[in-house]
XYZ file of C-alpha atoms in Angstrom:
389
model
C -35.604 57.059 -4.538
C -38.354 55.029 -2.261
C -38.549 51.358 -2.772
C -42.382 52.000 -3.625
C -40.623 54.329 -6.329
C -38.199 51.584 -7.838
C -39.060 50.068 -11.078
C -37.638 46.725 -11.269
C -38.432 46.111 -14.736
C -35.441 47.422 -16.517
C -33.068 45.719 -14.277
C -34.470 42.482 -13.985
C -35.332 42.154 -17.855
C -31.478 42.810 -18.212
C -30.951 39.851 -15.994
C -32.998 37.899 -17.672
C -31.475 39.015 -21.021
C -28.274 37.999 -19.962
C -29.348 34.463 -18.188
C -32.235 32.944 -19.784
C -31.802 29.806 -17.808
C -32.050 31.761 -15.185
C -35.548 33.745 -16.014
C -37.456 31.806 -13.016
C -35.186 33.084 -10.544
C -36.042 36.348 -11.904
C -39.491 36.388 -12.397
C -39.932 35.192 -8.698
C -37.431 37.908 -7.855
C -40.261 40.383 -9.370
C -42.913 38.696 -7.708
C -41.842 39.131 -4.390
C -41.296 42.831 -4.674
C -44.341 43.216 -6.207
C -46.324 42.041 -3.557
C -43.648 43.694 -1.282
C -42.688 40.338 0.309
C -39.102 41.764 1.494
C -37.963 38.970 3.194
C -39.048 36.468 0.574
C -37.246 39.079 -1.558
C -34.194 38.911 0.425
C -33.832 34.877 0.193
C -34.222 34.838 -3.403
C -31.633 37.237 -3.817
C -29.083 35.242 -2.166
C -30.026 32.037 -4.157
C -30.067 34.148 -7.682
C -26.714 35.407 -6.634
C -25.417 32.386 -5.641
C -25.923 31.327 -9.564
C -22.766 30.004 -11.037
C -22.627 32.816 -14.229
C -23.163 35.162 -11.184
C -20.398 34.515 -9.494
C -17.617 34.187 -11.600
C -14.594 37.010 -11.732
C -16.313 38.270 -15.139
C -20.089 39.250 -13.013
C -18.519 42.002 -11.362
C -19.542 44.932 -13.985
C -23.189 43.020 -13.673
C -23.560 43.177 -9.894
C -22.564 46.478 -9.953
C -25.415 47.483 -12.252
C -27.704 45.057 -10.553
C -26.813 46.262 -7.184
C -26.965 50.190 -8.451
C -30.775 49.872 -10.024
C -32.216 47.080 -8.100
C -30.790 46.299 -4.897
C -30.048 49.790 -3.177
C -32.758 51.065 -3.515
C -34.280 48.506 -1.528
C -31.865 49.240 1.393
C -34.505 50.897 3.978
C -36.798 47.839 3.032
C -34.320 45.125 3.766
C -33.081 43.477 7.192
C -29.867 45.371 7.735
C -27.502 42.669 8.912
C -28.548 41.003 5.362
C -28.224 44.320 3.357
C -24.947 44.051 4.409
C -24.554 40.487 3.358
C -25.755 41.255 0.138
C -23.238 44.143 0.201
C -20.355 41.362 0.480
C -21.301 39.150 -1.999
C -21.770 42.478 -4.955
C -18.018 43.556 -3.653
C -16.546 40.300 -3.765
C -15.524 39.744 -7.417
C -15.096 43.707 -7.245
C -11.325 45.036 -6.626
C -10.668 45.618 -2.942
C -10.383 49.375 -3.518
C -13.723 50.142 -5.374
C -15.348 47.788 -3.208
C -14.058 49.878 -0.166
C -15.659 52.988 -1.758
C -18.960 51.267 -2.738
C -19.602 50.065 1.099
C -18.573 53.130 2.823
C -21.689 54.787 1.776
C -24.085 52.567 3.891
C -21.813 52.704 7.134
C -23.798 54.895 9.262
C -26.656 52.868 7.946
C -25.191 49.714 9.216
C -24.277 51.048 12.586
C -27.790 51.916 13.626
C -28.175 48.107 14.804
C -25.536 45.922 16.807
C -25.252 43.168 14.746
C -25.438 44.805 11.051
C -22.682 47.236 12.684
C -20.630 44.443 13.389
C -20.992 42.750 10.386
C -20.253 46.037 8.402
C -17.061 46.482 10.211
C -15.631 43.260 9.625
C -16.292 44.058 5.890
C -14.652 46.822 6.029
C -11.691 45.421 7.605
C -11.804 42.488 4.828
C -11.598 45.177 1.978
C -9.016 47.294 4.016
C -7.017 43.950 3.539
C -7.764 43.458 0.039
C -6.712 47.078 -0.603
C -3.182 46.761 1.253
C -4.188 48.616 4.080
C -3.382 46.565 6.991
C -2.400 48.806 9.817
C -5.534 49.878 9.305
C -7.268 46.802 9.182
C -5.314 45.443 12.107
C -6.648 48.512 14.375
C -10.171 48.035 13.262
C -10.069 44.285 14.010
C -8.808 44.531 17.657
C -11.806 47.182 18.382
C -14.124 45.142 16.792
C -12.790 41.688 18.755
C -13.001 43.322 21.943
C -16.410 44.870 21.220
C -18.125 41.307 20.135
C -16.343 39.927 22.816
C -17.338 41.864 25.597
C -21.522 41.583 24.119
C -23.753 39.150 24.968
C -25.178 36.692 22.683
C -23.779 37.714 19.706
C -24.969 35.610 16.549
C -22.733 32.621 14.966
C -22.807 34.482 11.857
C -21.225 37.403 12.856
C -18.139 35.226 15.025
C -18.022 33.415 11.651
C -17.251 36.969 9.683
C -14.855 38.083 12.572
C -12.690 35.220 12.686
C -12.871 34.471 9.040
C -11.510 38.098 8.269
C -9.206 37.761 11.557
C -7.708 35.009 9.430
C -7.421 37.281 6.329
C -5.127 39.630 8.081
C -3.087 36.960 9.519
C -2.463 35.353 6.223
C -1.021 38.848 4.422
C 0.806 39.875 7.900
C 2.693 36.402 7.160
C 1.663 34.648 10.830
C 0.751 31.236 10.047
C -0.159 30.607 14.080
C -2.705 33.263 14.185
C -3.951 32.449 10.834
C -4.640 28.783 11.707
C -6.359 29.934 15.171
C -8.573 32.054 13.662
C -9.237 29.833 10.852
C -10.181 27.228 13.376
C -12.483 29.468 15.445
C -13.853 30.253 12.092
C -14.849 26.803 11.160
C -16.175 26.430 14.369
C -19.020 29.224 14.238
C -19.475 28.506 10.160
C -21.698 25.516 9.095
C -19.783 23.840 6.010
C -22.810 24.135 3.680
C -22.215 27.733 3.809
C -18.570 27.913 1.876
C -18.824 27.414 -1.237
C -17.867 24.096 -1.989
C -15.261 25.280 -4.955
C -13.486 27.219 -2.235
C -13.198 23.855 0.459
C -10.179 22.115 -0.630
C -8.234 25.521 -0.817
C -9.391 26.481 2.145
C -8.368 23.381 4.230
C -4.961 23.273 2.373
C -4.303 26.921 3.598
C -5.181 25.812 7.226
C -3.688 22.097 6.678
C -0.277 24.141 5.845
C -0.877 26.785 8.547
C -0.717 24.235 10.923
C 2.700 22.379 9.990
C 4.569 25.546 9.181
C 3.912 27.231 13.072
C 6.451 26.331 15.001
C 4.144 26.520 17.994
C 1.208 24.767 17.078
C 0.684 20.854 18.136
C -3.054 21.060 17.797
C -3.373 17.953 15.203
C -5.792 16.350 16.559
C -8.619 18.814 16.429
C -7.520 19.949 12.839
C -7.777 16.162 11.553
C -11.737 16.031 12.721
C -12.718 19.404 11.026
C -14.873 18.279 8.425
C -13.666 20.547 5.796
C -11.138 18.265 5.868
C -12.723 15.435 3.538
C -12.664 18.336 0.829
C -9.395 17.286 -0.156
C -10.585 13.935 -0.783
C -10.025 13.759 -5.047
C -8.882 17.190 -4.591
C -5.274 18.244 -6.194
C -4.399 18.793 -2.698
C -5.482 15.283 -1.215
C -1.787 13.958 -0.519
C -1.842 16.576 2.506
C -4.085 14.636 4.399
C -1.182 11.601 4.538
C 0.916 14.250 6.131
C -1.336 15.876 8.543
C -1.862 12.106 9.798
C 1.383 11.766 10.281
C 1.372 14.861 12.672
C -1.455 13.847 14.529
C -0.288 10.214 15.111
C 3.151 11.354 16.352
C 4.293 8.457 13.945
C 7.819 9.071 11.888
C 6.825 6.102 10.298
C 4.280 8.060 8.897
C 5.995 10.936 8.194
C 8.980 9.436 6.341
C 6.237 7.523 4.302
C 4.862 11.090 3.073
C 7.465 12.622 2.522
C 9.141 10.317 0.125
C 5.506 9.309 -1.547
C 4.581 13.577 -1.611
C 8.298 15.130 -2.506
C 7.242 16.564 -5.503
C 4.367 18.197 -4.095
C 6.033 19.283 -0.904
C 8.993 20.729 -3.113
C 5.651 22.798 -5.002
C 4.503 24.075 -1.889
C 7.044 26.941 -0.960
C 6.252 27.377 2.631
C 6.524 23.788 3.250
C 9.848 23.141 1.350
C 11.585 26.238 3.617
C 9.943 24.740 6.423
C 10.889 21.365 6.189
C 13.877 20.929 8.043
C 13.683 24.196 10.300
C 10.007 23.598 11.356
C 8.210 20.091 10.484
C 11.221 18.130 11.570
C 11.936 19.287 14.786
C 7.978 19.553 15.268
C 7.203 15.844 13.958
C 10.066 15.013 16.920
C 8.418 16.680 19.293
C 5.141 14.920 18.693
C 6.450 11.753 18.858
C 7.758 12.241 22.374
C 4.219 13.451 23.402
C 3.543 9.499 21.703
C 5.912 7.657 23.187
C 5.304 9.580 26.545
C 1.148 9.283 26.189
C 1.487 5.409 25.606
C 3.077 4.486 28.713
C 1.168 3.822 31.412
C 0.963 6.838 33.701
C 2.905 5.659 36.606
C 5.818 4.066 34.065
C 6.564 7.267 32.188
C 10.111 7.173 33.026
C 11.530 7.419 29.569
C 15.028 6.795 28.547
C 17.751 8.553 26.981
C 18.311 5.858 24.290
C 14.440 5.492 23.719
C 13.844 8.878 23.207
C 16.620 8.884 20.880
C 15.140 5.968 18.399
C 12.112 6.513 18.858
C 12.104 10.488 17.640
C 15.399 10.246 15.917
C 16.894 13.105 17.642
C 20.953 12.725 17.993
C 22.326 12.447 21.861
C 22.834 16.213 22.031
C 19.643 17.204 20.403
C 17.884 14.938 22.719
C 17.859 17.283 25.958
C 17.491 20.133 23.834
C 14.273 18.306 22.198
C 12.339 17.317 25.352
C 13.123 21.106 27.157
C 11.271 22.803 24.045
C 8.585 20.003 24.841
C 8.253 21.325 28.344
C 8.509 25.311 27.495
C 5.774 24.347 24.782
C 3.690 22.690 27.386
C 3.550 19.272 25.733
C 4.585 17.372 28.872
C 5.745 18.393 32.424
C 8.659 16.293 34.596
C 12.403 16.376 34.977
C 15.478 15.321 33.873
C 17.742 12.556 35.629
C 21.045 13.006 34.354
C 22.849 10.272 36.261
C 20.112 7.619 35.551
C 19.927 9.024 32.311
C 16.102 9.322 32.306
C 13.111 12.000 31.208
C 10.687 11.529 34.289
C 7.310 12.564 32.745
C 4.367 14.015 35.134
C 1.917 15.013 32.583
C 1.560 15.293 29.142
C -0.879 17.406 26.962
C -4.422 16.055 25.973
C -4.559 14.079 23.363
C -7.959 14.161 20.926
C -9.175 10.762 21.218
C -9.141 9.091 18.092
C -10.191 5.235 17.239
C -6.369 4.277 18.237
C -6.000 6.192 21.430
C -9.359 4.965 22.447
C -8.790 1.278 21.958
C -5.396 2.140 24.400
C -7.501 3.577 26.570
C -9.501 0.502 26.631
C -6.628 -1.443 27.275
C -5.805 0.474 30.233
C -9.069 0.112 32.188
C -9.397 -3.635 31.291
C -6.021 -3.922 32.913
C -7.278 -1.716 35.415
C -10.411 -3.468 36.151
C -7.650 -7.151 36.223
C -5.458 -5.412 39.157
C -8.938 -4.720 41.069
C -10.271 -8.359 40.789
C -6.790 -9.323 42.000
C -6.534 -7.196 44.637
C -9.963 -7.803 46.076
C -9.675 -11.368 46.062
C -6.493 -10.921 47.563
C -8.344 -9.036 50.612
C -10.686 -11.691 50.703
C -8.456 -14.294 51.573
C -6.864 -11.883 54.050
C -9.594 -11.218 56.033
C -12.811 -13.462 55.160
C -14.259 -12.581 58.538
C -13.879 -9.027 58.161
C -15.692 -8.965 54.407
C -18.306 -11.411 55.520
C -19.282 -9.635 58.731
C-alpha cells in the first residue's frame, strides 16, 4: 500500500483509545501526515514513542499493531537511517527472535544508503544477540567494524550503535575487558540525554563492574569523569562510586574503607565477590605502585623494597612478582636492583589529572620555578660581568 493510500484513522483512534492523556501527541501525529510533513512526522513519532505507557514490557503487542497499520507503510516516505531507528525502538520490548524476523524484511531496504545500512546491521547483530546467536553476531560485527572503520565521516550516531551493540556481545561472550572498551567508546560517541535516564545507573554499574573485574584494565581515571557516572548518585548502586575512587586514587586506604562499609553489597554482586581476591586485590596493588611511583619526583623514583611493601601491602615474595606484572602491563618501565634492593622507575603510565594530581603538579613547578631563581642568582654572582655585558 502507498503512503498516499494509508488511512491513519483507525490506528491512531486506537492510540488514542488506549492513551487519552496522550490524544495531543496523536492528533499532531495526524496532522503532520495529513499535510504530508514527513519529517515533522518522523520527530513526533519518536517523542509519542518515547511515552512512558509506550515503553513499558506490556506495549509490545501495541507497537506491533501500531508499527503494522501506521508506521510501515510510511517506510518509502521516511528518512531511512530513521526508519530504521524507529524499527529499534518497535523491536525492543519485542522477544529477540520475532524481532529478528520483523526487521529482516526491510534489509535490502536499509542497504540502499551507507549509513541506514550500517545502522540496520548493527540491529541485526543486537537481535542476533538477544536470540542466542552469537557466532553469528560476532561475524557480522567484525565486518561491520572494519567497514565503518575504513569510511569516512561516518555519523556519531551510527559509532554510538556499533559500539553500544559491540558491548552487547561482549557482555554474553563473558569478556568484561572488551565489554568495558566498547562501553567506553560508546559513551563517547552517545550524548547522555539520549539513554534513557531509567537505564543510567544500570548502565554505569555494568561498566563500573566491567572495569574492576578485568584483570587488564587500569583505566580509572577516564571511567571516574564519564558523566553517566553521577547516575548512581541516590541510585541502589551509589556505594560503587566509593570503590571506583578507590581504584582511581591508587589509595588502599580507600579501598579497605569500601570494602568493609560495602561488604554486603559486594557479597550481592557475584562477579565482584569471585573477583575479589583473584582480581581487585592484586589490581588495587598494582595501582598503588603506579601512586607511590607517580608521586615522586621524576628524577627520585628509586623506590624501595620495604616501601613498596607497606605501601601496597604485597608480602616480600609477592613484591617482585607485583612490580614485573606492572611492567608487562605497561604501568611503569625501569629495573630491578637486587643488591641495593631497589625498583628504579623510568616512566610510569599517564595519569588523568584530577584536582589532587593537579595541585602535585603545582607543587612541582613551584619547586621548579625555586631551583631556577636559585640557580640564576647563583650565575649571577658567578659571572656579573658576563650577564651585564
Amino acid at each position: 500500500m502507498a503512503a498516499m493510500d494509508v488511512d491513519p484513522i483507525p490506528a491512531l483512534e486506537a492510540q488514542k483509545k488506549a492513551h487519552p492523556d496522550l490524544a495531543v501527541k496523536v492528533d499532531e501525529l495526524q496532522q503532520f501526515f495529513s499535510q504530508k510533513l514527513y519529517h515533522q512526522l518522523t520527530q513526533a513519532l519518536f517523542v509519542y514513542l518515547a511515552s512512558p505507557p509506550l515503553v513499558a514490557p506490556s506495549a509490545a503487542a501495541e507497537l506491533a499493531d501500531l508499527f503494522d497499520n501506521f508506521i510501515k507503510p510510511l517506510e518509502h516516505k521516511l528518512d531511512k537511517v530513521k526508519f530504521v531507528q524507529l524499527l529499534s525502538i518497535i523491536t525492543k520490548s519485542q522477544p529477540a527472535d520475532k524481532a529478528l524476523e520483523l526487521i529482516m524484511a526491510f534489509e535490502a531496504s536499509a542497504a540502499k544508503l551507507r549509513e541506514s545500512n550500517y545502522m540496520f546491521q548493527a540491529l541485526k547483530a543486537e537481535k542476533q544477540i538477544g536470540a542466542g546467536q552469537l557466532d553469528a553476531a560476532k561475524e557480522l560485527l567484525d565486518t561491520l567494524s572494519k567497514e565503518i572503520a575504513d569510511a569516512y565521516e561516518v555519523d556519531a550516531l551510527i559509532q554510538s550503535q556499533l559500539h553500544k551493540t559491540n558491548a552487547l556481545l561482549w557482555k554474553a561472550l563473558g569478556r568484561p575487558q572488551d565489554f568495558f572498551k566498547s562501553s567506553i567508546l560508546y559513551l563517547s560517541y552517545t550524548p547522555l540525554t539520549s539513554i534513557p535516564v531509567e537505564e543510567r545507573p544500570h548502565l554505569a554499574f555494568e561498566i563500573g563492574v566491567s572495569a574492576l573485574i578485568a584483570p587488564e584494565e587500569f583505566e580509572f581515571g577516564e571511567l571516574i569523569q564519564q558523566e553517566l557516572l553521577e547516575s548512581l548518585q541516590g541510585s541502589e548502586h551509589e556505594w560503587l562510586k566509593d570503590l571506583l575512587q578507590a581504584f582511581s586514587e591508587g589509595q588502599f586506604s580507600l579501598y579497605d574503607t569500601a570494602c568493609s562499609s560495602h561488604k554486603a553489597k559486594i557479597d550481592a554482586t557475584p562477579e565482584l565477590k569471585s573477583n575479589l581476591d583473584t582480581v581487585l586485590r592484586p589490581k588495587m596493588a598494582a595501582l598503588a605502585l603506579l601512586e607511590l611511583a607517580f608521586r615522586k619526583p621524576k628524577k627520585q623514583r628509586r623506590l624501595t623494597f620495604a616501601e613498596i611493601v607497606e605501601h601496597c601491602r604485597v608480602g616480600a615474595k609477592e613484591m617482585e612478582f607485583l612490580v614485573m606484572k606492572a611492567m608487562c602491563g605497561k604501568l611503569i618501565r625501569g629495573q630491578i636492583d637486587e643488591v641495593e634492593q631497589l625498583v628504579i622507575i623510568t616512566w610510569c603510565k599517564p595519569r588523568i589529572l584530577d584536582m589532587t594530581r593537579i595541585d602535585l603538579m603545582r607543587e612541582r613547578m613551584d619547586a621548579w620555578a625555586g631551583q631556577s631563581d636559585l640557580l640564576l642568582k647563583h650565575l649571577e654572582e658567578m659571572t656579573p660581568e658576563l650577564l651585564v655585558a
